[in-house]
Short mmCIF file of C-alpha atoms in Angstrom, two decimals:
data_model
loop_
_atom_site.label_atom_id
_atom_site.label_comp_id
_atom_site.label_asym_id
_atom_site.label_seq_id
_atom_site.Cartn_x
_atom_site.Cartn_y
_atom_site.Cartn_z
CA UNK W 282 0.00 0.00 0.00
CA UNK W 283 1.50 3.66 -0.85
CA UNK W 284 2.09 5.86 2.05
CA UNK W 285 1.28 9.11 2.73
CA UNK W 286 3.54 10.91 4.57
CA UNK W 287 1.85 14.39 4.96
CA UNK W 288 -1.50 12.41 5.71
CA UNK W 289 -3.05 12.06 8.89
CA UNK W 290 -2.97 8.80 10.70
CA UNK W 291 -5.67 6.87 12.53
CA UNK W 292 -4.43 5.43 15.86
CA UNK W 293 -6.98 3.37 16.25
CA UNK W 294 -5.87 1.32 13.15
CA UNK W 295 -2.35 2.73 12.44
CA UNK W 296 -3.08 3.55 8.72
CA UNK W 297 -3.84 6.24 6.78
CA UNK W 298 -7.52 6.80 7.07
CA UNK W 299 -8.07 7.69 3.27
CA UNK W 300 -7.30 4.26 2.81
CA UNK W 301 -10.41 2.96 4.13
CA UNK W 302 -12.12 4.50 1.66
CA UNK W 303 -13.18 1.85 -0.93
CA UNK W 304 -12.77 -0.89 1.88
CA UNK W 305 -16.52 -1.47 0.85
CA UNK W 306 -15.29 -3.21 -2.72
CA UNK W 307 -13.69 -6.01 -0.91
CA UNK W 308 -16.70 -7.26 0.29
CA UNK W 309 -18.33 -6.62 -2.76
CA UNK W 310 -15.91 -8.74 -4.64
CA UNK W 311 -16.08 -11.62 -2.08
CA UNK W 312 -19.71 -11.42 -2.36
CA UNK W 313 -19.40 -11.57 -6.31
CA UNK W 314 -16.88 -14.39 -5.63
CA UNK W 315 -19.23 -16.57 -3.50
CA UNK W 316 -22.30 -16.29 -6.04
CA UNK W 317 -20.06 -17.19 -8.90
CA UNK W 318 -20.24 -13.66 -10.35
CA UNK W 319 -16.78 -12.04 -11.27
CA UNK W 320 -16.09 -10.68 -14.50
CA UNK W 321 -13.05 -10.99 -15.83
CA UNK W 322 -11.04 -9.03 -18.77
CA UNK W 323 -8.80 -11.10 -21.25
CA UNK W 324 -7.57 -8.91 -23.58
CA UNK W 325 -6.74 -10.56 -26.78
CA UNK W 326 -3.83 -10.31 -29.14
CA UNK W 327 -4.42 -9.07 -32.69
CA UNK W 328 -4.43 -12.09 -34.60
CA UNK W 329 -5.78 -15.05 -32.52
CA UNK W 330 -6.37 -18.79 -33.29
CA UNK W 331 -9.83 -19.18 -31.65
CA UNK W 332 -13.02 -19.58 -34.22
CA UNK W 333 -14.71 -16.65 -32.65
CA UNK W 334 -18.38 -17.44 -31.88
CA UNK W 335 -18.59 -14.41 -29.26
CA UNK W 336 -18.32 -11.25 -30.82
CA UNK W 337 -21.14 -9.90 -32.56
CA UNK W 338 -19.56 -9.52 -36.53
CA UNK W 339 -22.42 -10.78 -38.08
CA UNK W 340 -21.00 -10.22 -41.43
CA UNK W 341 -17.81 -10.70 -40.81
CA UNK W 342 -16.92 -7.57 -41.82
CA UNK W 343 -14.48 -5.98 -39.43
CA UNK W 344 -11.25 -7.45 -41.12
CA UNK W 345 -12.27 -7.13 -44.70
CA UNK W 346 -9.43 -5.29 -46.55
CA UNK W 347 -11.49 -2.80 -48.12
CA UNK W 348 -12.77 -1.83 -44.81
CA UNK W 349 -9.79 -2.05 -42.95
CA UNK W 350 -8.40 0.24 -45.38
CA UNK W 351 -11.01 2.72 -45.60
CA UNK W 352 -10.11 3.60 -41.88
CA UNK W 353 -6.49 3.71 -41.98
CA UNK W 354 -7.07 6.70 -44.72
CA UNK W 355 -9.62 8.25 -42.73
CA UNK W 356 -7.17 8.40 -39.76
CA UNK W 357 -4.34 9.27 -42.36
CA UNK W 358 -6.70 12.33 -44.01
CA UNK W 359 -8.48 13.55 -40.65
CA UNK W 360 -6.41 12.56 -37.59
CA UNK W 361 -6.82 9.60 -34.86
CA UNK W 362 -9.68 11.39 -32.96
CA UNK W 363 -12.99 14.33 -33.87
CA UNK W 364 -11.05 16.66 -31.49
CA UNK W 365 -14.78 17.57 -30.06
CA UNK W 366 -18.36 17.00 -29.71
CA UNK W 367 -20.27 17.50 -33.12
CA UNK W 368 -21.61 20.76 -32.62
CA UNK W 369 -17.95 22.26 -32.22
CA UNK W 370 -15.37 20.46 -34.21
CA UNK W 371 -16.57 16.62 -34.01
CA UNK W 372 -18.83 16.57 -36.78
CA UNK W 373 -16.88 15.69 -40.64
CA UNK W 374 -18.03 15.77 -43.99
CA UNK W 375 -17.84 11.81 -43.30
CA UNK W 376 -19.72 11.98 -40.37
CA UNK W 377 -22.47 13.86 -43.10
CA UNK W 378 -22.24 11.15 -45.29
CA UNK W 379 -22.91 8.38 -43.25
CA UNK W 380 -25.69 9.58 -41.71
CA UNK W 381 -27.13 10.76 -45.11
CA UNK W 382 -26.81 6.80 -46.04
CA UNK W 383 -27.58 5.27 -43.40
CA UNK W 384 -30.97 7.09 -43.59
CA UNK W 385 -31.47 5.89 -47.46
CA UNK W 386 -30.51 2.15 -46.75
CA UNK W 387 -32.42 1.90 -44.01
CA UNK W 388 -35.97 3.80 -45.33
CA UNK W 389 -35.63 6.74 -42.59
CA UNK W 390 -35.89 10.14 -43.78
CA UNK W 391 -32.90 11.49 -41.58
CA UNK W 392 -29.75 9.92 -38.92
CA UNK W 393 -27.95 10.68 -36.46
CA UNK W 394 -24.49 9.34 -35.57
CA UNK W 395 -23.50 8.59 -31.80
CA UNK W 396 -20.02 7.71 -30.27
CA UNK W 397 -21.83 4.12 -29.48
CA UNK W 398 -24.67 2.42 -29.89
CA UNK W 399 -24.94 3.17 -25.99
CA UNK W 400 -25.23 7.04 -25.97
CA UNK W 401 -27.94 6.35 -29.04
CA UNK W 402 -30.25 4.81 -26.94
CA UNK W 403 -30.05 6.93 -24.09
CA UNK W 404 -30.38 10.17 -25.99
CA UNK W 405 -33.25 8.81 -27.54
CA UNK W 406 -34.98 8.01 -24.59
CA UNK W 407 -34.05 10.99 -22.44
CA UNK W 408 -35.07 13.67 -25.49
CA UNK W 409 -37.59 11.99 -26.41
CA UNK W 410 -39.83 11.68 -23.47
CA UNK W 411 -40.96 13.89 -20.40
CA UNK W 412 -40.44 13.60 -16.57
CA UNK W 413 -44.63 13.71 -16.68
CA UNK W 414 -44.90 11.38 -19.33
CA UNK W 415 -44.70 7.10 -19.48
CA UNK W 416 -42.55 5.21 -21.37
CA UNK W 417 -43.21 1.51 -21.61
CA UNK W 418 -40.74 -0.72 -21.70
CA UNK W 419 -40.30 -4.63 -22.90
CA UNK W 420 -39.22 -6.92 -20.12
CA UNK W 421 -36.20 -8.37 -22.15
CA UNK W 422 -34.45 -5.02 -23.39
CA UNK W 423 -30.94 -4.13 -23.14
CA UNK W 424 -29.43 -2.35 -20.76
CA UNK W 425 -28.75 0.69 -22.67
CA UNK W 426 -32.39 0.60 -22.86
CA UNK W 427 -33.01 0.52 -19.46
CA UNK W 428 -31.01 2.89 -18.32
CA UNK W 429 -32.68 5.21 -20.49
CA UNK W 430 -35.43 4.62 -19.19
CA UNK W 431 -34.34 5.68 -15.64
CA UNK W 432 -32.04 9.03 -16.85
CA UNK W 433 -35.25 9.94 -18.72
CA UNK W 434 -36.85 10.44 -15.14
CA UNK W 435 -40.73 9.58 -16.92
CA UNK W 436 -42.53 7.24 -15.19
CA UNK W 437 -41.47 3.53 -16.61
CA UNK W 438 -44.05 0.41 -16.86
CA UNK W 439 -41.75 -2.97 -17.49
CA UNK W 440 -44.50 -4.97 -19.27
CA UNK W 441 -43.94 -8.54 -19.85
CA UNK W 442 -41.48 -9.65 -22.65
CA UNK W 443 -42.72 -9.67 -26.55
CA UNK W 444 -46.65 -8.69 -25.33
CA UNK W 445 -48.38 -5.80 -27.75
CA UNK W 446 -51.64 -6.67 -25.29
CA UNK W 447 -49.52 -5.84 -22.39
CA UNK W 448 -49.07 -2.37 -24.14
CA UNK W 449 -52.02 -1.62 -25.17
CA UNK W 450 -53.11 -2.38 -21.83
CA UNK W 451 -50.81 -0.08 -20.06
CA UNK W 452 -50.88 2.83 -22.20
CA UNK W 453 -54.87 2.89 -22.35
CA UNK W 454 -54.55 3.23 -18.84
CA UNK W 455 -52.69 6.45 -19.32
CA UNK W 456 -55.36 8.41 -21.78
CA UNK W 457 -53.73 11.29 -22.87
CA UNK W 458 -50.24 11.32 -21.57
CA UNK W 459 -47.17 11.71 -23.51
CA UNK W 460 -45.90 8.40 -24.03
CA UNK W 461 -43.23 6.11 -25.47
CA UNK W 462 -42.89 2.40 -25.98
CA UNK W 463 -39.53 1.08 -26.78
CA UNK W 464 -38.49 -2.49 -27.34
CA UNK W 465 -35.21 -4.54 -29.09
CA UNK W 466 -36.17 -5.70 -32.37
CA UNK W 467 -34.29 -8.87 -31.90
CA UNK W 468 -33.15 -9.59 -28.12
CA UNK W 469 -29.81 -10.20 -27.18
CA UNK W 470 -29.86 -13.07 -25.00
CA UNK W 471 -31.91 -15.42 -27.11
CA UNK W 472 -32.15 -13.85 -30.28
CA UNK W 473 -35.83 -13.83 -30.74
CA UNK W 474 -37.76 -11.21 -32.57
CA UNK W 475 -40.26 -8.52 -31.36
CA UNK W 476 -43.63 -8.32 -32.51
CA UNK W 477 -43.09 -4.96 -34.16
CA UNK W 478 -46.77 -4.97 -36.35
CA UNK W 479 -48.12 -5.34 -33.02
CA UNK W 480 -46.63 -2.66 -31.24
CA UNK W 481 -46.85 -0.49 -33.43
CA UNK W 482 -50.35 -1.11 -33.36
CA UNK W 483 -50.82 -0.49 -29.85
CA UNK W 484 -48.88 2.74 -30.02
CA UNK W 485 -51.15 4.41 -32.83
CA UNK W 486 -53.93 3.08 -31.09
CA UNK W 487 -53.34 5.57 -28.19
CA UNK W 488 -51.23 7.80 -29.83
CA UNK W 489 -47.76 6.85 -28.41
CA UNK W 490 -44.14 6.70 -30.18
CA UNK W 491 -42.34 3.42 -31.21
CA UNK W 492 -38.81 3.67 -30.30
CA UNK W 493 -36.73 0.61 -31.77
CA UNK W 494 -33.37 -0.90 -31.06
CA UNK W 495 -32.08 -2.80 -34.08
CA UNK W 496 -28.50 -3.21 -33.08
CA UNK W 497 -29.28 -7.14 -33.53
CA UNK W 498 -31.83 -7.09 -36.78
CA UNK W 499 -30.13 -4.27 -38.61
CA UNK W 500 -27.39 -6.01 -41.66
CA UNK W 501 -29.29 -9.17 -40.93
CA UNK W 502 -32.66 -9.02 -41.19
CA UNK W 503 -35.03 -7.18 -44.13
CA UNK W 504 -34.12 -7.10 -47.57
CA UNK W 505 -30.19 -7.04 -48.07
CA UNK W 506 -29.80 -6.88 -44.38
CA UNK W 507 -31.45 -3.20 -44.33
CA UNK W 508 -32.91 -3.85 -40.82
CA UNK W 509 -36.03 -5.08 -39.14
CA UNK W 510 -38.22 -1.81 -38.99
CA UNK W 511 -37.70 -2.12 -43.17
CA UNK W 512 -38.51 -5.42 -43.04
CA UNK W 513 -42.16 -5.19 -41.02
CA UNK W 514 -42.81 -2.02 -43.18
CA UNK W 515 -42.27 0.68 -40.65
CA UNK W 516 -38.80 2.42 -41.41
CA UNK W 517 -39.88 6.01 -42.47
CA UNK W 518 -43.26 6.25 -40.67
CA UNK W 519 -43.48 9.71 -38.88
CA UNK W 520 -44.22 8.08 -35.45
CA UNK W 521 -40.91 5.44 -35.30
CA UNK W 522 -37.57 6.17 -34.62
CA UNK W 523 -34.33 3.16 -34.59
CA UNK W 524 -31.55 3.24 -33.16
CA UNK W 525 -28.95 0.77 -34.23
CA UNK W 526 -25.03 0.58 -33.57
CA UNK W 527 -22.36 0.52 -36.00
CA UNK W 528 -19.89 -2.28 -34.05
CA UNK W 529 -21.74 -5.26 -35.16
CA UNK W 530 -23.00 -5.80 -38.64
CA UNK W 531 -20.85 -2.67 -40.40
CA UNK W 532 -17.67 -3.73 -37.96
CA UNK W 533 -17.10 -0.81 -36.58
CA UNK W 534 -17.83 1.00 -33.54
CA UNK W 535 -20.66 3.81 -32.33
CA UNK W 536 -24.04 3.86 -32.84
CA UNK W 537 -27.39 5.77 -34.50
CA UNK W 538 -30.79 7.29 -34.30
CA UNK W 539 -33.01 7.24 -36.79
CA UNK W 540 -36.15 8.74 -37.46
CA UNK W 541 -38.21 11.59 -39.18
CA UNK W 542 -35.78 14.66 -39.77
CA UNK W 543 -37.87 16.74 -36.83
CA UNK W 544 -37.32 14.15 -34.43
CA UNK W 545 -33.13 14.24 -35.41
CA UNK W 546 -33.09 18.13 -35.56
CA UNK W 547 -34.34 17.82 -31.71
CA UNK W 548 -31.82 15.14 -30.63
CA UNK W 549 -29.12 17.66 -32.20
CA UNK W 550 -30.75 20.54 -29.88
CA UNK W 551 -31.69 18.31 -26.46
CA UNK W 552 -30.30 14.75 -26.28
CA UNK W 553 -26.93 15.31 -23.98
CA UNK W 554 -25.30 12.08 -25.27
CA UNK W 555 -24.96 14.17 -28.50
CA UNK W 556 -24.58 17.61 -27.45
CA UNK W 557 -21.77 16.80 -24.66
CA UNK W 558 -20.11 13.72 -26.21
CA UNK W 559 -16.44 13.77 -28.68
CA UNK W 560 -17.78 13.13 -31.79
CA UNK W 561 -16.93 9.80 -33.17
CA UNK W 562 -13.26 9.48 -34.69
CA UNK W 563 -13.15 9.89 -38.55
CA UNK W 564 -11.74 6.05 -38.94
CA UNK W 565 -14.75 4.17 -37.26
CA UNK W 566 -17.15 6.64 -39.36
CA UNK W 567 -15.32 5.73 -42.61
CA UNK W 568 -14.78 1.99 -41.70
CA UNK W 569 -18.86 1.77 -41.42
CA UNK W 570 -19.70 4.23 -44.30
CA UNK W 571 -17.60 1.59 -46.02
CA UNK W 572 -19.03 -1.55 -45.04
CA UNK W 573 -22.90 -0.19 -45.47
CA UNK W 574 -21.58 0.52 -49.12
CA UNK W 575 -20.30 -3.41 -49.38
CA UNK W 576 -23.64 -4.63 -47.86
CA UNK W 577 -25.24 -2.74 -50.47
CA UNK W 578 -23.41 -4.15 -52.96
CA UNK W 579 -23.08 -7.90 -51.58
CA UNK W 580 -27.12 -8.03 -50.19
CA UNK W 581 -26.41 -12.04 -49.72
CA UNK W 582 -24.66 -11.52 -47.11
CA UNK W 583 -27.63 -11.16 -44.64
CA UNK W 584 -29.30 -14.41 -45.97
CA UNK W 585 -26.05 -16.10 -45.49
CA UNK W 586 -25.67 -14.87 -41.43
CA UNK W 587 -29.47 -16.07 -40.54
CA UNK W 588 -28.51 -19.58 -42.83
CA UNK W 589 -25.60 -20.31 -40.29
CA UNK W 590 -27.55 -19.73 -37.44
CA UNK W 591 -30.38 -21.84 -38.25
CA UNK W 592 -27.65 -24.59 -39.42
CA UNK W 593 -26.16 -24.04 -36.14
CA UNK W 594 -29.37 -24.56 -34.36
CA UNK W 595 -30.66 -27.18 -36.58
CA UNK W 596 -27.21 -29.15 -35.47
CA UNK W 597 -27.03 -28.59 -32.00
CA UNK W 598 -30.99 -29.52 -31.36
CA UNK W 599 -30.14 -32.63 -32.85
CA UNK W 600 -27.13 -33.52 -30.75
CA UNK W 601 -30.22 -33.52 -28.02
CA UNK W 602 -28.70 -30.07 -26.39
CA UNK W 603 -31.87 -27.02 -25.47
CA UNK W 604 -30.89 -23.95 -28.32
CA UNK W 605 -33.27 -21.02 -29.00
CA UNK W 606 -34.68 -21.12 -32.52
CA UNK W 607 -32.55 -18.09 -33.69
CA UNK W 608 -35.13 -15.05 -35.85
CA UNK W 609 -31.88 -13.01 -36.63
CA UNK W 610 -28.26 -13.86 -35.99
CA UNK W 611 -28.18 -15.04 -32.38
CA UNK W 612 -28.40 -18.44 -31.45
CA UNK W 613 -28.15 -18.96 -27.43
CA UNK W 614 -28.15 -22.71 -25.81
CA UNK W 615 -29.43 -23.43 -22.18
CA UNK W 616 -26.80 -24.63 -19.71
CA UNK W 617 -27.93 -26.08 -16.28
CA UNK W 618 -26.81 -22.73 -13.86
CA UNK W 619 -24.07 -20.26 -14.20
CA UNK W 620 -20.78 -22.14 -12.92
CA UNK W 621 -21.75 -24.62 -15.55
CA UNK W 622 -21.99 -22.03 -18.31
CA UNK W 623 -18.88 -20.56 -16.92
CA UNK W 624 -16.87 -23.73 -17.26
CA UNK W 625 -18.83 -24.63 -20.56
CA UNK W 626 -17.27 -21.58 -22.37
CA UNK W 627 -13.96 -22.52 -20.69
CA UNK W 628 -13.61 -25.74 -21.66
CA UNK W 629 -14.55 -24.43 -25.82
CA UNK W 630 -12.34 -22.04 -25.59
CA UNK W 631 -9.43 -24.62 -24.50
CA UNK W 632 -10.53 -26.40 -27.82
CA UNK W 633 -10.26 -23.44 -29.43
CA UNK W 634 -13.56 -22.23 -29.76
CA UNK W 635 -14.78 -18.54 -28.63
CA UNK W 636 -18.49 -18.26 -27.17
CA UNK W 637 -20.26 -15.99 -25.17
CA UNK W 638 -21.79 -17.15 -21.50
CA UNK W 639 -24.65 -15.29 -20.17
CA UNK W 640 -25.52 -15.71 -17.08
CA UNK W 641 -27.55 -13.88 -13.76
CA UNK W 642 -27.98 -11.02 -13.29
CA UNK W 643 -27.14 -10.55 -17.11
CA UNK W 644 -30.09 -12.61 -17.84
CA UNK W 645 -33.73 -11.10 -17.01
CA UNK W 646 -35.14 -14.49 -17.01
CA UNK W 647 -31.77 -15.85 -14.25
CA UNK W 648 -31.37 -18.71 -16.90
CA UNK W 649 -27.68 -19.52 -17.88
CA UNK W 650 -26.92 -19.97 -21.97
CA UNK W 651 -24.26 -20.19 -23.86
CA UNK W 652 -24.39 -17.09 -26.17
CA UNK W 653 -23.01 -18.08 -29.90
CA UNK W 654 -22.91 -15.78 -32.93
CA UNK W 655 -23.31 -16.89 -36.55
CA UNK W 656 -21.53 -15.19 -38.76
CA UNK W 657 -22.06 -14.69 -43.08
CA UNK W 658 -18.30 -15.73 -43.34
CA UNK W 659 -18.43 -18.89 -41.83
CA UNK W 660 -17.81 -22.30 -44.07
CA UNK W 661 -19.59 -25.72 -43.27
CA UNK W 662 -15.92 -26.95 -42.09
CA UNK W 663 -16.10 -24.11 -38.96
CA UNK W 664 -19.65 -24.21 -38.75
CA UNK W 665 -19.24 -28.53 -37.48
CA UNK W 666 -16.26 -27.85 -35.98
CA UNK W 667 -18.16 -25.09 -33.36
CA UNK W 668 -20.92 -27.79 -33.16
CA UNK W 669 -18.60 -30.78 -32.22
CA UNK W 670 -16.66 -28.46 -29.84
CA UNK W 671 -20.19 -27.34 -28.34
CA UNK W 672 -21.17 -30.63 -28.20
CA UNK W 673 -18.40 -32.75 -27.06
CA UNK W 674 -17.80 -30.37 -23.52
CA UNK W 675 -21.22 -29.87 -22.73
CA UNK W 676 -21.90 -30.52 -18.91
CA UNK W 677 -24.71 -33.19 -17.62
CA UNK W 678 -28.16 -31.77 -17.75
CA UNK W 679 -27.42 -29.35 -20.75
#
């Protein structure tokens, strides 16, 4: 422990008394420790040996050369960071151009880029609404989501997952309030879809605003991958806005709001993830302007993501294991409780497969899975190999 010479001491304990400060994390780690909760970083070298199953590159996009490159010259051209937020030096003619696309390949009529997918939701949430208003929420949404919900200081109704009754229900008992209902459009931990025709319903039934995270359906699902608010016929509608993130189908990192160009021009005047925020560095906007212009061009490539997952799924459902039928790119497979997930992706990973564990209290539902990602660039050979690997550790009871 450092000292502190100039510092006063405590007799009582013959220390410095700042040190006592944080003495409260120890037993916060032990408790962690005893319910089989710590988290633990493992950074990973550049090039790695591990068929990656974890991540979220859907497309397989984030070490395609022409990507790859189209950051380095970004970087090169406009420097390593935005040097500010985007209403002082942060915003580039790239920055523009992205958003102008992203808005045309999607169906919205205007976008807004964020430093992460993160900040996206919450500005939406927190500009969108009002501390008398309601937003209604979907049991199973992210945490971006949810903490949203609580910066945005309106009241918040959790209504049971993927239930456009449930809405309905809770907003007519609200007549007349300024509301919101927000939901995933494909949930993270099992990969299932959200009844978005439904909702939608509900909203214009008593006049509320669908907000939409398609971080999980956007590159995958609608035609050529151009998201799941395209796909159910709602991109462009004056009372839906998306949000979506840029790290997992374009391979690059921050995030986006979508919406009709009113509702942007007001995130660009009141949502503080924007306003306060460095603007996101020239080289992750040009990486993702470039792969949006490659998905255009290759369209298969979302057709090809949700084939491996169902092949995945197909595969490990018939090895007699319990796997989510996958509507998108997820594909998540029940383990027995969370030490067993734990040593589940362990024991892949020492065979040289990478997979994601979710377990409580990431899990609404406190059910264990193995998390797996399918990804458009995968061949039969890695897709068997995952599936043998998956297979051959799993624990008794899975």
């Amino acid at each position: 422990m450092p000292s502190y010479p100039d510092a006063p001491q405590d007799p009582r304990k013959g220390r410095d008394p700042r040190a006592a400060a944080f003495d409260w994390t120890d037993a916060a780690a032990r408790q962690r420790a005893e319910a089989g909760l710590v988290r633990t970083l493992r950074p990973r070298a550049a090039e790695s040996e591990l068929l990656d199953l974890a991540g979220n590159d859907y497309l397989g996009l984030t070490r395609r050369p022409e990507i790859t490159e189209a950051a380095a010259e970004a970087a090169r051209r406009w420097g390593a960071g935005s040097t500010g937020s985007r209403l002082v030096t942060g915003s580039t003619r790239l920055h523009a151009r992205l958003e102008r696309e992203l808005a045309e390949f999607t169906g919205f009529e205007a976008a807004l880029v964020f430093s992460s997918g993160y900040t996206a939701n919450l500005a939406a949430l927190t500009a969108l609404s009002a501390r008398d208003g309601l937003i209604v929420s979907d049991a199973g949404n992210h945490a971006s989501i949810v903490d949203g919900c609580r910066l945005a200081r309106a009241e918040t109704t959790v209504v049971p997952h993927a239930d456009p009754e449930a809405v309905a229900k809770t907003l007519g008992a609200h007549p007349g309030r300024r509301a919101l209902v927000v939901s995933d459009s494909v949930f993270s931990v099992d990969g299932d879809r959200a009844p978005l025709a439904g909702l939608a319903a509900a909203c214009r039934a008593h006049g509320a605003g669908l907000v939409v995270d398609d971080a999980h359906g956007f590159g995958v699902l609608g035609e050529g991958g151009r998201g799941a608010l395209k796909e159910a016929g709602l991109a462009g509608d004056p009372d839906v806005v998306a949000t979506l993130t840029l790290s997992k189908s374009l391979g690059s990192q921050g995030g986006a709001v979508l919406g009709p160009a009113r509702v942007i021009e007001h995130l660009v005047n009141a949502a503080r993830t924007f306003i306060f925020d460095t603007g996101l560095a020239p080289a992750a906007v040009a990486g993702a302007l470039a792969s949006l212009r490659l998905i255009a061009a290759e369209p298969g490539l979302a057709a090809r993501a949700r084939e491996v997952a169902a092949s995945l799924h197909r595969r490990l459902t018939e090895a007699g294991l319990t796997a989510a039928h996958p509507d998108a790119a997820v594909v998540s497979v029940r383990a027995p409780g969370p030490q067993e997930a734990l040593q589940w992706a362990a024991d892949c990973r020492e065979r040289g497969l990478g997979v994601g564990c979710f377990r409580p209290p990431s899990v609404p539902d406190g059910i264990s899975r193995l998390r797996l990602t399918a990804r458009a660039d995968l061949d039969d050979a890695e897709i068997e190999q995952a599936v043998e690997t998956i297979v051959r550790t799993a624990p008794a009871g899975a």
